Phi, psi and omega in degrees: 000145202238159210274130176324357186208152185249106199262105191315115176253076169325117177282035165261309188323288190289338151280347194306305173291334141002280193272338155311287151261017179281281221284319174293300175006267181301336177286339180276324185271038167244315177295014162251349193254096186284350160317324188256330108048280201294285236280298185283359168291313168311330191288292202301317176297337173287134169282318187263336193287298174313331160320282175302329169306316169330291183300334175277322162307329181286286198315324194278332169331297212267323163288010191248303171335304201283346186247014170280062228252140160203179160246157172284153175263112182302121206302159173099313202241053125075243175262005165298117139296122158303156201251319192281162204238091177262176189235154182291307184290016167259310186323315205284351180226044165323289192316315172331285196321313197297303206266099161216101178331163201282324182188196183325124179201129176264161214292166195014046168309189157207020187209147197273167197292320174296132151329133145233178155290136207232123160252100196320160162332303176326322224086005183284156180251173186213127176264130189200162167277104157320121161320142214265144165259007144263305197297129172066007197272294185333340205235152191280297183258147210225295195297323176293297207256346194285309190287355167247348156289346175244349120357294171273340159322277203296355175287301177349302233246313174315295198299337173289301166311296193297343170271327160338286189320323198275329173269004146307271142003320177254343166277340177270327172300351191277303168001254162315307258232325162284336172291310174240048167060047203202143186305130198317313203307280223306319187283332176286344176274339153304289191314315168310327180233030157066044180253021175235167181305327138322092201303075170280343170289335163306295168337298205305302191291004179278310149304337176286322170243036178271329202271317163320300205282317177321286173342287194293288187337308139007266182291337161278339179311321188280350176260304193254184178268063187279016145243012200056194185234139194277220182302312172265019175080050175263171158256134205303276197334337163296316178288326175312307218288331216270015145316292181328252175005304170292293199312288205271359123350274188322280187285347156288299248264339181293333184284310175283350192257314174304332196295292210301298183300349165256343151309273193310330165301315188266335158290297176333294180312319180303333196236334194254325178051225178048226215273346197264330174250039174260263202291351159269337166277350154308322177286304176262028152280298191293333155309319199260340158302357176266154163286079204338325203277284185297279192332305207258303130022307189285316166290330188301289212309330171313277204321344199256351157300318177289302209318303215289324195286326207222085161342295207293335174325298197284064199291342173218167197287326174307324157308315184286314179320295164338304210293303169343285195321301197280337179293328217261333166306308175313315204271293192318310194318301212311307236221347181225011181287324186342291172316302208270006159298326208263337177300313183299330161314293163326277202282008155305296183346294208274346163300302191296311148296008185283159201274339172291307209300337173283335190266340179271351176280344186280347177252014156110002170315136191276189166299293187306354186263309171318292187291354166242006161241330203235305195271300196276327148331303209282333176243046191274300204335327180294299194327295183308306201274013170276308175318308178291294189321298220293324187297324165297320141346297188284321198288334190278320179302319187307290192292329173311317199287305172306346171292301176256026154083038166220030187257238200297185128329043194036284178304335214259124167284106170207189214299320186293335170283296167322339198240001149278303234280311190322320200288323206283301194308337201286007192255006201246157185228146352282147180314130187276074209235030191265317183315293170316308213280341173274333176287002187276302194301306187302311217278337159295337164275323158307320183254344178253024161239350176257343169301306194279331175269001180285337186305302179300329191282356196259323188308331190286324204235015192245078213301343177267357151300255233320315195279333169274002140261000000 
């Protein structure tokens, strides 16, 4: 029996799990080594730190859905596929997808923002605001009845996050109570005063108010517009969510294409010096004397010239799209190693004179052995807290560059596309401020959770933080 959908794999896709399992990897090769063991046990001990790790669980929740790709089978025409390219989070937020309105309608309107002419029973017209035709489309009377249906909705909607929270809450204390032998009351009263190894109480309560905001949203997605609607009647809350996905494209996948040129470039310089760390700080001094905005500007647009010449590539609009995106992950790599080669340069220097690294070139070490048994150990810790910092950088990098029409694809939903297709409206009165304002908040939460959790990893991993506490 052959499967109702044909499933598509993208090469942002296939690195994203990648990259996914490159991170179980290192967690099995951290759990043997316990020096690095100790460093992320501090991490698991930040109360803020685990927070924000929490809200970024959420984010990747939701971009590994999104990256989950197929076509549909078209009724009828046998082993014929769609041409359009969906994600398991578009199944799961069908109605979102579906429900789509004529033009601007604000949240939990039940009438589009705009006037039309309208014709009555007489025939006579009338200029009025028009019934939406999803939204708030259950109720007979809108004016009468929408603030206590979405009133009760939104009780609704609590009490379900709230039995959630409470079987969390209770399954992770069963957790605990079982890890160290201990009765569930005795493990919950560790957790309330922050006596486990573990900030679970941060975790908990963070979920407590991730599943509070969550819920009612939930429960209103399938009636209202609960972030409105843009210029073609999408519903906005859809588009933040399928955002997500392009933002951490971006910042991993830009991270993993940056890692090679700057390791190796920058230990090489550190340690070999002479005419070899000559020629790398030329390269990247004349990289950084170019203006980034024009370097990357000057590549898309090359990349988006082959893209346009050669059609035949591309079997869906989503590949090309596809393509943009990873052209655009590539340039940003390309183009942003600078910084952590010259960190990395530094501390080769200073490595490089330490009484072991002398003592393995005096017992016959080759070069290449020293910097990948002795050197490249020794500065992952920079790698890592550069990495974690840098991604809220690219995510900001995204939306500027889609901002000013040289970022993403058009077709490609994200935060910097949301808040162009947006800037125009903020001119109209009254003002079109729903868009900016869901594509702001999400993408602010994004970045100001990967900043606090880039905080923690550095406090963990910074042996001269350490040593000063």
């Amino acid at each position: 029996m052959s499967l109702p959908f044909l499933p598509v794999l993208l090469w942002t896709d296939a690195l994203l799990f990648a990259l996914l399992a490159a991170a179980v990897a290192a967690g099995f090769y951290v759990r043997r080594r316990e020096y690095l063991m100790l460093a992320w046990r501090r991490v698991a001990g930040d109360g803020l730190g685990m927070a924000a790790a929490t809200v970024l669980a959420l984010f990747l929740v939701v971009g590994l859905l999104d990256s989950l790709h197929y076509r549909s089978r078209l009724e009828g025409a046998g082993t014929v596929w769609s041409v359009e390219v969906e994600s398991a989070l578009d199944a799961l937020a069908e109605p979102l997808r579906r429900q789509v309105e004529k033009t601007y309608s604000a949240p939990l309107a039940d009438r589009l923002f705009s006037k039309e002419t309208l014709e009555r029973p007489d025939g006579s017209q009338v200029r009025d605001y028009p019934r939406l035709k999803w939204g708030a489309a259950h109720l007979s009377d809108p004016e009468a009845g929408l603030a206590g249906d979405v009133a009760r909705r939104m009780v609704k909607g609590e009490a379900v996050g709230l039995v959630l929270w409470l079987l969390i809450v209770a399954a992770v204390t069963r957790t605990v109570a079982r890890r160290e032998s201990i009765s569930p009351g005795e493990a919950w009263r560790r957790i309330r005063r922050r006596e486990t190894p573990w900030a679970w109480r941060s975790v908990l309560l963070t979920l407590g108010v991730m599943l509070f905001l969550a819920a009612p949203l939930a429960a209103l997605s399938g009636h209202y517009h609960v972030f409105g609607t843009d210029k073609v009647g999408q519903d906005v809350f859809f588009l933040t969510l399928k955002s997500i996905r392009t933002a951490l494209v971006i910042g991993t996948l830009t991270t993993l294409i940056m890692l090679p040129f700057a390791a190796a470039l920058g230990i090489l310089a550190g340690y070999l010096g002479g005419w070899v760390d000559d020629v790398i700080q030329y390269v990247y001094t004349t990289l950084n004397s170019i203006p980034g905005v024009l370097l990357i500007a000057a590549a898309v647009l090359m990349m988006q010239v082959v893209i346009d010449n050669h059609p035949q590539w591309f079997a869906t609009a989503a590949e090309r799209a596809d393509a943009r995106l990873l052209a655009l992950c590539f340039i940003l790599g390309i183009t942003s190693w600078t910084g952590l080669c010259r960190l990395l340069r530094g501390e080769a220097l200073k490595l490089r004179e330490l009484e072991f690294i002398q003592a393995a070139r005096a017992f016959g070490v080759s070069p290449g052995g020293i910097m990948l048994r002795h050197i490249l150990p020794n500065v992952m810790h920079i790698v890592l807290i550069s990495l974690v910092m840098d991604f809220s950088g690219l995510v900001l990098a995204e939306a500027v560059l889609s901002y000013v029409g040289i970022g993403v694809d058009p077709n490609t939903v994200s935060f910097g596309t949301m808040i162009n297709a947006a800037r125009m409206e903020l001119a109209r009165e009254p003002a079109v401020w729903w868009s900016l304002a869901a594509a702001f908040s999400f993408m602010l939460a994004l970045v100001l959770s990967a900043n606090l959790f880039a905080d923690s990893v550095r406090d963990a991993f910074d042996p001269r933080l350490r040593a000063r506490t």
